[in-house]
Backbone as ProteinMPNN parsed JSONL, in Angstrom:
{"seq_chain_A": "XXXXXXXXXXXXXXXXXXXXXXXXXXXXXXXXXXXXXXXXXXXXXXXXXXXXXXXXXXXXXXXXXXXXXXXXXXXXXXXXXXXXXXXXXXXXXXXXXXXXXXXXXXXXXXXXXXXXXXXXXXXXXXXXXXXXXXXXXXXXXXXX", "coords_chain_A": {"N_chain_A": [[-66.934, 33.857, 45.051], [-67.257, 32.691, 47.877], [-67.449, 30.338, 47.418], [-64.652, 29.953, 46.613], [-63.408, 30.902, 49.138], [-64.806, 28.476, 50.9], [-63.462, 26.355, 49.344], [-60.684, 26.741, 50.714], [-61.306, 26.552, 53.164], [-61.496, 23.918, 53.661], [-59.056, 22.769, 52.76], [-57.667, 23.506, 54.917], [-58.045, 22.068, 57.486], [-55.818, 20.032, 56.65], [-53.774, 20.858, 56.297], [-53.341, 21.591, 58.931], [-53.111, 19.435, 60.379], [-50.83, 18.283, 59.149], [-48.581, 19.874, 59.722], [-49.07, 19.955, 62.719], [-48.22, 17.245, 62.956], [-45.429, 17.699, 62.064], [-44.683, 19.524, 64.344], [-45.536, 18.362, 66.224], [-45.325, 15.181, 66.504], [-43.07, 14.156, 65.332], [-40.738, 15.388, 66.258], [-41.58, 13.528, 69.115], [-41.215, 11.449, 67.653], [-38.145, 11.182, 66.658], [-36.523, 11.774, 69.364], [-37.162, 9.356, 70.396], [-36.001, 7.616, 69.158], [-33.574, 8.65, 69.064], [-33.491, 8.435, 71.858], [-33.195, 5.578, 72.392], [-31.24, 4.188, 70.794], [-29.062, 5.553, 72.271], [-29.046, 4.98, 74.977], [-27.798, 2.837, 75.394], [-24.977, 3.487, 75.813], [-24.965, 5.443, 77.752], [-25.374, 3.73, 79.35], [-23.78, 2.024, 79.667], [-21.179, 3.868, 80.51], [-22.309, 4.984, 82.955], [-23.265, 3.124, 84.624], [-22.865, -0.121, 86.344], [-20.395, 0.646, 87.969], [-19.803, 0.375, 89.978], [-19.445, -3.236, 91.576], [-20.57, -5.239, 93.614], [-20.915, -8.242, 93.619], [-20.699, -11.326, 91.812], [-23.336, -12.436, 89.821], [-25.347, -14.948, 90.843], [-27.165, -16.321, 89.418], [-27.179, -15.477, 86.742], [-26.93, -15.644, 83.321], [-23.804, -15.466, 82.4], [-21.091, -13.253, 82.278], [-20.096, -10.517, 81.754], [-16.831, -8.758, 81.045], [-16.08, -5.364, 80.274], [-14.833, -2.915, 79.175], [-15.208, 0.497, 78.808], [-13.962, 2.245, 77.207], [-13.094, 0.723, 75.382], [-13.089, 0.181, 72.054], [-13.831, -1.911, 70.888], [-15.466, -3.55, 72.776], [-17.248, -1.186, 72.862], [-18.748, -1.916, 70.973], [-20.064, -4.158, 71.017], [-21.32, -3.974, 73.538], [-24.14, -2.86, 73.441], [-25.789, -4.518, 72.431], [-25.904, -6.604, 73.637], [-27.004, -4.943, 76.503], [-29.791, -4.651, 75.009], [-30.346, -7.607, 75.037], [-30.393, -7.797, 77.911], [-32.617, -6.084, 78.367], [-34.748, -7.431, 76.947], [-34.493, -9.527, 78.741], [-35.209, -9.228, 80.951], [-37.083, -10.37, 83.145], [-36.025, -12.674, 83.573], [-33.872, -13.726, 85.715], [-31.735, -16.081, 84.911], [-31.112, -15.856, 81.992], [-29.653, -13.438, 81.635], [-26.857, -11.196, 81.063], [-24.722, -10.459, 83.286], [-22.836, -7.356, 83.563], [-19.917, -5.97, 84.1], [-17.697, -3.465, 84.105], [-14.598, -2.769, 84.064], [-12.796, -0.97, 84.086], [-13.361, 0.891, 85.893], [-12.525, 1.803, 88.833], [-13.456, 0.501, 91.309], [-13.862, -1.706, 90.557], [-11.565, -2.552, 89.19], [-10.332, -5.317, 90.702], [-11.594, -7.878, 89.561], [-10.248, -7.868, 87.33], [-7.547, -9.064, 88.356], [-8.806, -11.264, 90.31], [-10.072, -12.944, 88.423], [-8.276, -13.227, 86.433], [-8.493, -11.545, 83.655], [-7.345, -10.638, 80.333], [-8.094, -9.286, 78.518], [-10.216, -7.354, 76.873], [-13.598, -7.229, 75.286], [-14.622, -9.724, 77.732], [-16.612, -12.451, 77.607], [-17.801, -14.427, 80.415], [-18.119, -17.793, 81.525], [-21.057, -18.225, 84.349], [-21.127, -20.742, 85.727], [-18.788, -22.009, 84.994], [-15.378, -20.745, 85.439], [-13.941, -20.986, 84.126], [-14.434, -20.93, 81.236], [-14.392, -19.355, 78.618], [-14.838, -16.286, 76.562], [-13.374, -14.595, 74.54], [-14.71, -12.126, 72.322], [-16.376, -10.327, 69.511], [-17.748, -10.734, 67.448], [-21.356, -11.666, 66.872], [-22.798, -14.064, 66.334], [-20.813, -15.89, 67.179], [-20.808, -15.002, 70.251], [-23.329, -15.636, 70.703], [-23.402, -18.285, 70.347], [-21.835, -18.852, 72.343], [-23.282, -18.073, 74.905], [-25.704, -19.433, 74.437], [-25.058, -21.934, 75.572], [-23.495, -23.341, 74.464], [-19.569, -23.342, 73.434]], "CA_chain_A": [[-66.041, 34.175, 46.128], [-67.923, 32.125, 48.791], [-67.219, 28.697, 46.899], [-63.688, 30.071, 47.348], [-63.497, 30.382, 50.986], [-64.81, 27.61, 51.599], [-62.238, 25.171, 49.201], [-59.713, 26.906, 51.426], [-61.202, 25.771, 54.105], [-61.509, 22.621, 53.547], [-57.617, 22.726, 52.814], [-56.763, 24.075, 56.168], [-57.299, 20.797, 58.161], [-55.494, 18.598, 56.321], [-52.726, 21.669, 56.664], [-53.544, 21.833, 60.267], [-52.686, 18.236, 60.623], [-49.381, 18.177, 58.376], [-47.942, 21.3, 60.707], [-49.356, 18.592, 64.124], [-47.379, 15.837, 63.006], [-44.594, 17.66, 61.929], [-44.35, 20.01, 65.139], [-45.312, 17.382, 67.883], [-45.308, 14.099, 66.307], [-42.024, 14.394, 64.754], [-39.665, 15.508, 67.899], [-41.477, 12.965, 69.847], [-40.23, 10.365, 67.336], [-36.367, 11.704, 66.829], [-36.25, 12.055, 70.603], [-37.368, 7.994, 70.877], [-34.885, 7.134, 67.975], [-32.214, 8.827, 69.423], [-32.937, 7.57, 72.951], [-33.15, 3.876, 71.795], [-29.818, 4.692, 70.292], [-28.093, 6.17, 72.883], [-29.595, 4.521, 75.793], [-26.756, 1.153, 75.887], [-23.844, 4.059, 75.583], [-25.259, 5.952, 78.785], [-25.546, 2.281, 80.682], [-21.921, 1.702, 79.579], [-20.608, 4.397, 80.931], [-22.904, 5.345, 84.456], [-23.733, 1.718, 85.567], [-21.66, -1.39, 86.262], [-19.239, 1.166, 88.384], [-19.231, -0.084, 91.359], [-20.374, -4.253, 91.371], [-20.016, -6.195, 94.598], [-20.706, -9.689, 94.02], [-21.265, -11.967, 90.512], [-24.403, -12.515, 90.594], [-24.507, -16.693, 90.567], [-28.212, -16.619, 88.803], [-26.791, -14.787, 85.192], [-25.934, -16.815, 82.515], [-22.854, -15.234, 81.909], [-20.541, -11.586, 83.239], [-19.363, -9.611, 80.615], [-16.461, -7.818, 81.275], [-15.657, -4.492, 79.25], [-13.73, -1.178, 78.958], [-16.055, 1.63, 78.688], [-13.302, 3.172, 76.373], [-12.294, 0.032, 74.149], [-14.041, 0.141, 70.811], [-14.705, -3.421, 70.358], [-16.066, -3.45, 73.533], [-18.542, -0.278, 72.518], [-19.703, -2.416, 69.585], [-20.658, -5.536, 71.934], [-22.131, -3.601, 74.932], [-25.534, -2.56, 73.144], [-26.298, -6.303, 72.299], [-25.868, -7.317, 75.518], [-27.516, -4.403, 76.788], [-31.062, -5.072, 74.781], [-30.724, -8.688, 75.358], [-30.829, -8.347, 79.134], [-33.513, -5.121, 78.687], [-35.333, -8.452, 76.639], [-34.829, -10.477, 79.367], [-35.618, -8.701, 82.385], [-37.782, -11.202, 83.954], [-35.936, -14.165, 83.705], [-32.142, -13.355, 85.728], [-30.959, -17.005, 84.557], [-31.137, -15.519, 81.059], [-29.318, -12.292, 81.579], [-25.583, -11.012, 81.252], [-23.958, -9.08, 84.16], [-22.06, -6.74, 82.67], [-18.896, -5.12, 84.847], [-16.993, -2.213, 83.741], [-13.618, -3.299, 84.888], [-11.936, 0.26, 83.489], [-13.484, 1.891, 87.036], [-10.93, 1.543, 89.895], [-13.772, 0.268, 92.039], [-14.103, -3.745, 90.328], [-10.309, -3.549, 88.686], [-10.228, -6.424, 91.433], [-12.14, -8.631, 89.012], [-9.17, -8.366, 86.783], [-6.526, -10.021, 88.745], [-9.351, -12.203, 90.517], [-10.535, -13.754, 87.413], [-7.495, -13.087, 85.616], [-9.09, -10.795, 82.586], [-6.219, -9.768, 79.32], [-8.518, -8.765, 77.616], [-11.808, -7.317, 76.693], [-14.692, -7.704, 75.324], [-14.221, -10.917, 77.628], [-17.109, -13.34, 78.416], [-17.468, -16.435, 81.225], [-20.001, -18.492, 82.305], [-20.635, -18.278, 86.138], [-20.693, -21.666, 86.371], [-17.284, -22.287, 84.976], [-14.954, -19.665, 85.423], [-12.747, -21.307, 82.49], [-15.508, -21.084, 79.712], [-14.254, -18.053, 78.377], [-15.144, -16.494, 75.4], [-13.278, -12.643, 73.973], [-15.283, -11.974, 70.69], [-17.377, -9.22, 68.93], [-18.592, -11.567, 66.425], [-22.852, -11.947, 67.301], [-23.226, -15.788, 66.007], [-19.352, -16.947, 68.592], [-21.599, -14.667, 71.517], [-25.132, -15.831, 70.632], [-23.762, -19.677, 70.675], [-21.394, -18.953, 73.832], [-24.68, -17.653, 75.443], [-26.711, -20.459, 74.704], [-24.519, -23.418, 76.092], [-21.762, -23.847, 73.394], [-18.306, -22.987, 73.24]], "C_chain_A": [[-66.282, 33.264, 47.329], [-67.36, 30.633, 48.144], [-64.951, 28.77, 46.947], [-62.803, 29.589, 48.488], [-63.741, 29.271, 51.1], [-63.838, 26.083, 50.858], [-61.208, 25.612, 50.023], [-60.162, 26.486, 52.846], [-61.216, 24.768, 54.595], [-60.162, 22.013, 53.413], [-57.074, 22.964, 54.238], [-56.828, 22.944, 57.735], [-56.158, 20.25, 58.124], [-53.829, 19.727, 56.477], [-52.227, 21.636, 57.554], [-52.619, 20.717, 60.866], [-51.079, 18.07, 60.357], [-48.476, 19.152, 59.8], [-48.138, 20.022, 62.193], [-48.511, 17.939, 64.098], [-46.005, 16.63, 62.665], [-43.821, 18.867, 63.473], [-44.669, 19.076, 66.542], [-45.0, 15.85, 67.995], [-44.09, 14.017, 65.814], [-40.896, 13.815, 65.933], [-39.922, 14.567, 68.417], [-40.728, 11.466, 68.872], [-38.823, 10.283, 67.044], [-36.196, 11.388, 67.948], [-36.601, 10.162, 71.024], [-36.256, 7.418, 70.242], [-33.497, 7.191, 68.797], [-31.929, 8.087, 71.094], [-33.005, 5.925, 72.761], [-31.375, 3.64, 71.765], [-28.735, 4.905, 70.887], [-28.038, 5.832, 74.364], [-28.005, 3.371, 76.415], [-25.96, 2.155, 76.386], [-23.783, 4.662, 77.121], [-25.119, 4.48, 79.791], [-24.225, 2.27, 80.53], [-21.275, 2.205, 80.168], [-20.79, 4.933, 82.918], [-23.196, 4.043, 85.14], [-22.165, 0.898, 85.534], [-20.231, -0.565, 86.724], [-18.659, 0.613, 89.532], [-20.292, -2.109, 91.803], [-19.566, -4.883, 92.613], [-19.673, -7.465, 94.184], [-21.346, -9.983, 92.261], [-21.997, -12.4, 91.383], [-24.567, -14.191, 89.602], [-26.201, -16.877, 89.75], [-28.175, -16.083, 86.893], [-26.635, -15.65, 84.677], [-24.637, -17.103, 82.386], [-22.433, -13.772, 82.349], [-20.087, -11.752, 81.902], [-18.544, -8.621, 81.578], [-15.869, -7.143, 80.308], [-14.968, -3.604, 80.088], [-14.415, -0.368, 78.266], [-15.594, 2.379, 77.208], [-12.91, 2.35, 75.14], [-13.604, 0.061, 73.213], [-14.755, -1.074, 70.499], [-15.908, -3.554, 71.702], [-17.669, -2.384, 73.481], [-19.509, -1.107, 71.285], [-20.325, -3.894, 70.209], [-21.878, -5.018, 73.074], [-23.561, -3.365, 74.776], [-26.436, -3.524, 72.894], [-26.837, -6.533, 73.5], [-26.479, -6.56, 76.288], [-28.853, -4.265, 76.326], [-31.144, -6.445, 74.822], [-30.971, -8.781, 76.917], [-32.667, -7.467, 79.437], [-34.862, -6.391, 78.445], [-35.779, -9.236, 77.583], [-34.63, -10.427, 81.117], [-36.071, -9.208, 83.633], [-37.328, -12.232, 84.525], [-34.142, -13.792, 83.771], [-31.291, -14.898, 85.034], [-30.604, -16.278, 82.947], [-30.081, -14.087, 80.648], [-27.724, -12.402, 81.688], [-25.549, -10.198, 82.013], [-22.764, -8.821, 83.247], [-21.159, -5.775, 83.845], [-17.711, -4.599, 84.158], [-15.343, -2.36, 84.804], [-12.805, -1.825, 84.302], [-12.324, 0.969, 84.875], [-12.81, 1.256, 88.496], [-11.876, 0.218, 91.058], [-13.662, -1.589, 91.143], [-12.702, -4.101, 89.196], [-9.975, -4.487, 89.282], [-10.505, -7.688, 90.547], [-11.063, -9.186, 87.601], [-8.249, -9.0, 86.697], [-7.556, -11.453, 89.421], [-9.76, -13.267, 89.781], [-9.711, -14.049, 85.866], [-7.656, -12.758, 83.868], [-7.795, -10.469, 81.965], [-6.78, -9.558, 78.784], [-10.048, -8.342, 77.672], [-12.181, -6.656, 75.26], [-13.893, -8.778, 76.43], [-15.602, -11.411, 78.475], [-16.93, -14.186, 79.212], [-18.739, -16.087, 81.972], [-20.013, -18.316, 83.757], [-20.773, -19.377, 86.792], [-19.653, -22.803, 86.156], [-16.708, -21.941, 84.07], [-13.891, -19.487, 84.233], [-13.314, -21.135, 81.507], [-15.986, -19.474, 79.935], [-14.682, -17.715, 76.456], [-14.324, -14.688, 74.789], [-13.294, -12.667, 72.345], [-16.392, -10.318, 70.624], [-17.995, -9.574, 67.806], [-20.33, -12.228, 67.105], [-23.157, -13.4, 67.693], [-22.043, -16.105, 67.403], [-20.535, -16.369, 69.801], [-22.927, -15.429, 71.746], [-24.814, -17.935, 71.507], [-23.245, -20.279, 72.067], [-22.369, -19.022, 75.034], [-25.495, -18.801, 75.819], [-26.545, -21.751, 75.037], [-23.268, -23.983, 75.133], [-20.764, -23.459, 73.671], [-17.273, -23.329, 72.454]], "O_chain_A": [[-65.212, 33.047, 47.899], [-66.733, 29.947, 48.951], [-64.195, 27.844, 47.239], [-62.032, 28.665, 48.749], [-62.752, 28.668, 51.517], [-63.569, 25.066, 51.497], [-60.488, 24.631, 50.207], [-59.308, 26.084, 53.636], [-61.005, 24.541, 55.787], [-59.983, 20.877, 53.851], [-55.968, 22.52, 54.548], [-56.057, 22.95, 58.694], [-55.472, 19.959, 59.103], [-52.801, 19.128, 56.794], [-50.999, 21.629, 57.635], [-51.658, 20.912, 61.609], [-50.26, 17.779, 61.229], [-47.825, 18.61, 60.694], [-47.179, 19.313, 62.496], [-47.816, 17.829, 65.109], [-45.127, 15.943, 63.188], [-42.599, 18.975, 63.583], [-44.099, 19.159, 67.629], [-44.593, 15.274, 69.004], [-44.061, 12.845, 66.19], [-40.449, 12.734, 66.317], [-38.874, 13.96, 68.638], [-39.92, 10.666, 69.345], [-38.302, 9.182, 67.217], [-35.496, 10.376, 67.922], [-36.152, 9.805, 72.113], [-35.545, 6.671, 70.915], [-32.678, 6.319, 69.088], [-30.929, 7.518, 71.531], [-32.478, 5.372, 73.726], [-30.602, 3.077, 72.54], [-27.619, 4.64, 70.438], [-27.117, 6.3, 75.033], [-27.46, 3.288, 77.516], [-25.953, 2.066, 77.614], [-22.753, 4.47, 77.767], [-24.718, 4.508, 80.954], [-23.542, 2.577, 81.507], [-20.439, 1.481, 80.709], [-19.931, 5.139, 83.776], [-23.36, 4.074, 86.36], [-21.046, 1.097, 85.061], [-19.155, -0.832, 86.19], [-17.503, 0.442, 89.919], [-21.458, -2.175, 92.192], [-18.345, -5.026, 92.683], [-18.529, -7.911, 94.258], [-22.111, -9.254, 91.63], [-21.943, -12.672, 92.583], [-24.213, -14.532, 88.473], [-26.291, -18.071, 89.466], [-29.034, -16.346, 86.051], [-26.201, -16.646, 85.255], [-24.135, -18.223, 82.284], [-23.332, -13.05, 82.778], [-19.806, -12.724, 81.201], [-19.011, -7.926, 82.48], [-15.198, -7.741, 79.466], [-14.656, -3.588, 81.279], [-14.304, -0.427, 77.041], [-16.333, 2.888, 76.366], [-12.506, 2.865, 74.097], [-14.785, -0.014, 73.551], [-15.876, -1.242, 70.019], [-17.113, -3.643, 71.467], [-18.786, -2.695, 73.895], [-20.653, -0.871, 70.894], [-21.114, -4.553, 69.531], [-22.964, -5.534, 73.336], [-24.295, -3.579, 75.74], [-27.649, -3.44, 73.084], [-27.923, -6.607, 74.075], [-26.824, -7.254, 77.245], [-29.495, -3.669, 77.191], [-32.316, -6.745, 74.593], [-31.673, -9.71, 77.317], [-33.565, -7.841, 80.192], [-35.77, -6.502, 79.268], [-36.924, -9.687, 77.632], [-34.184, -11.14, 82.016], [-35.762, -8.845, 84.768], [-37.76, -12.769, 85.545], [-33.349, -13.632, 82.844], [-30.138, -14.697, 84.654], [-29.378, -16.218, 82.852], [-29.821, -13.799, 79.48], [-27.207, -13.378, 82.232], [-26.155, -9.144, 81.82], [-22.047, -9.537, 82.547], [-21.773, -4.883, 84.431], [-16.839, -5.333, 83.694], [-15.187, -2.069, 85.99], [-11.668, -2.253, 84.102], [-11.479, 1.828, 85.128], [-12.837, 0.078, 88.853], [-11.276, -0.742, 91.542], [-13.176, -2.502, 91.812], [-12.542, -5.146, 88.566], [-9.068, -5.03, 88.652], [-9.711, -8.615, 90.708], [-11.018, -10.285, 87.048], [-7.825, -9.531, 85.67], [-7.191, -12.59, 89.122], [-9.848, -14.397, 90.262], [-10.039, -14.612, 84.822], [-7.141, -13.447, 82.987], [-6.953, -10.021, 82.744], [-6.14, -9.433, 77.74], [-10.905, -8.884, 78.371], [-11.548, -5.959, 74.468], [-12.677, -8.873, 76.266], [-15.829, -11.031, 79.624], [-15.954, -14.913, 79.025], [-19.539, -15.297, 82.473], [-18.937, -18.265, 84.353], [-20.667, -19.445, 88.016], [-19.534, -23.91, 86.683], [-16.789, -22.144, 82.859], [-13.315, -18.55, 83.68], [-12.553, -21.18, 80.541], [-16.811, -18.788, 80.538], [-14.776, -18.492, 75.506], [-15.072, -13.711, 74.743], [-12.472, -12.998, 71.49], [-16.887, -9.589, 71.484], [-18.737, -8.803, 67.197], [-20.324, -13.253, 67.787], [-23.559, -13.869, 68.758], [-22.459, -16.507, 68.489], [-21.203, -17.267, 70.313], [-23.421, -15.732, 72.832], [-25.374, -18.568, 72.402], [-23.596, -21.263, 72.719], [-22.286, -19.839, 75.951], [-25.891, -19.146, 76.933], [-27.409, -22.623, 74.937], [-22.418, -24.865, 75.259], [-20.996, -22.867, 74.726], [-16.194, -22.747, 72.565]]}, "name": "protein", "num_of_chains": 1, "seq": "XXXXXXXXXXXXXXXXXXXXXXXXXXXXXXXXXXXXXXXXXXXXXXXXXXXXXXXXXXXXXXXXXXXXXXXXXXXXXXXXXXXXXXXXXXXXXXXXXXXXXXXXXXXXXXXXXXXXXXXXXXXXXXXXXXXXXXXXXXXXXXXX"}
């Protein structure tokens, strides 16, 4: 009876543990997953509402539509490439939400039909409206 007990207790770590990881270690990784995940969608929609001035050190302004689809499938890119490149603003896309009343200005100013629509900020003609990675990646890096 004693040799018993004690294989069960020798079971009740490794139990102990299983139950640990699946009651605290678990949630905290779902809850990282999902904010990873869900993180661009929240920037898309609460930031880039109200943008004074292009900012002349970006590589490049992105302008979107919070609501257009192609646009939702671009914005998360562009949203871990600047999170990437945090340090270094020459490297980064401003991104303005031209669907909020406050920077529809940027529409007739820069004369936007469309979005997704990239341009360089240092010339305002080197445009680019894609949702293809490779046309963005090489627009990005000095091509067109």
């Amino acid at each position: 009876m004693k040799q018993r007990i004690k294989r069960l207790d020798k079971n009740k770590p490794s139990r102990s543990l299983t139950k640990i990881i699946i009651i605290k270690v678990l949630p905290v990784i779902v809850f990282l997953v999902a904010g990873f995940l869900l993180v661009p969608y929240g920037s898309m929609y609460f930031q880039n509402n109200k943008v004074d001035t292009i900012q002349p050190k970006n590589e490049a302004v992105l302008f979107y539509n919070a609501n257009c689809p192609h646009c939702q499938r671009v914005y998360p890119k562009i949203f871990w490439h600047n999170v990437l490149n945090f340090k270094n603003e020459s490297k980064q896309i401003q991104t303005i939400n031209v669907q909020n009343t406050n920077n529809k200005h940027y529409v007739d100013q820069f004369a936007i039909q469309s979005t997704p629509t990239f341009m360089k900020i240092t010339n305002i003609k080197q445009r680019l409206v894609s949702t293809n990675s490779q046309q963005i990646n090489h627009f990005i890096t000095g091509g067109h």
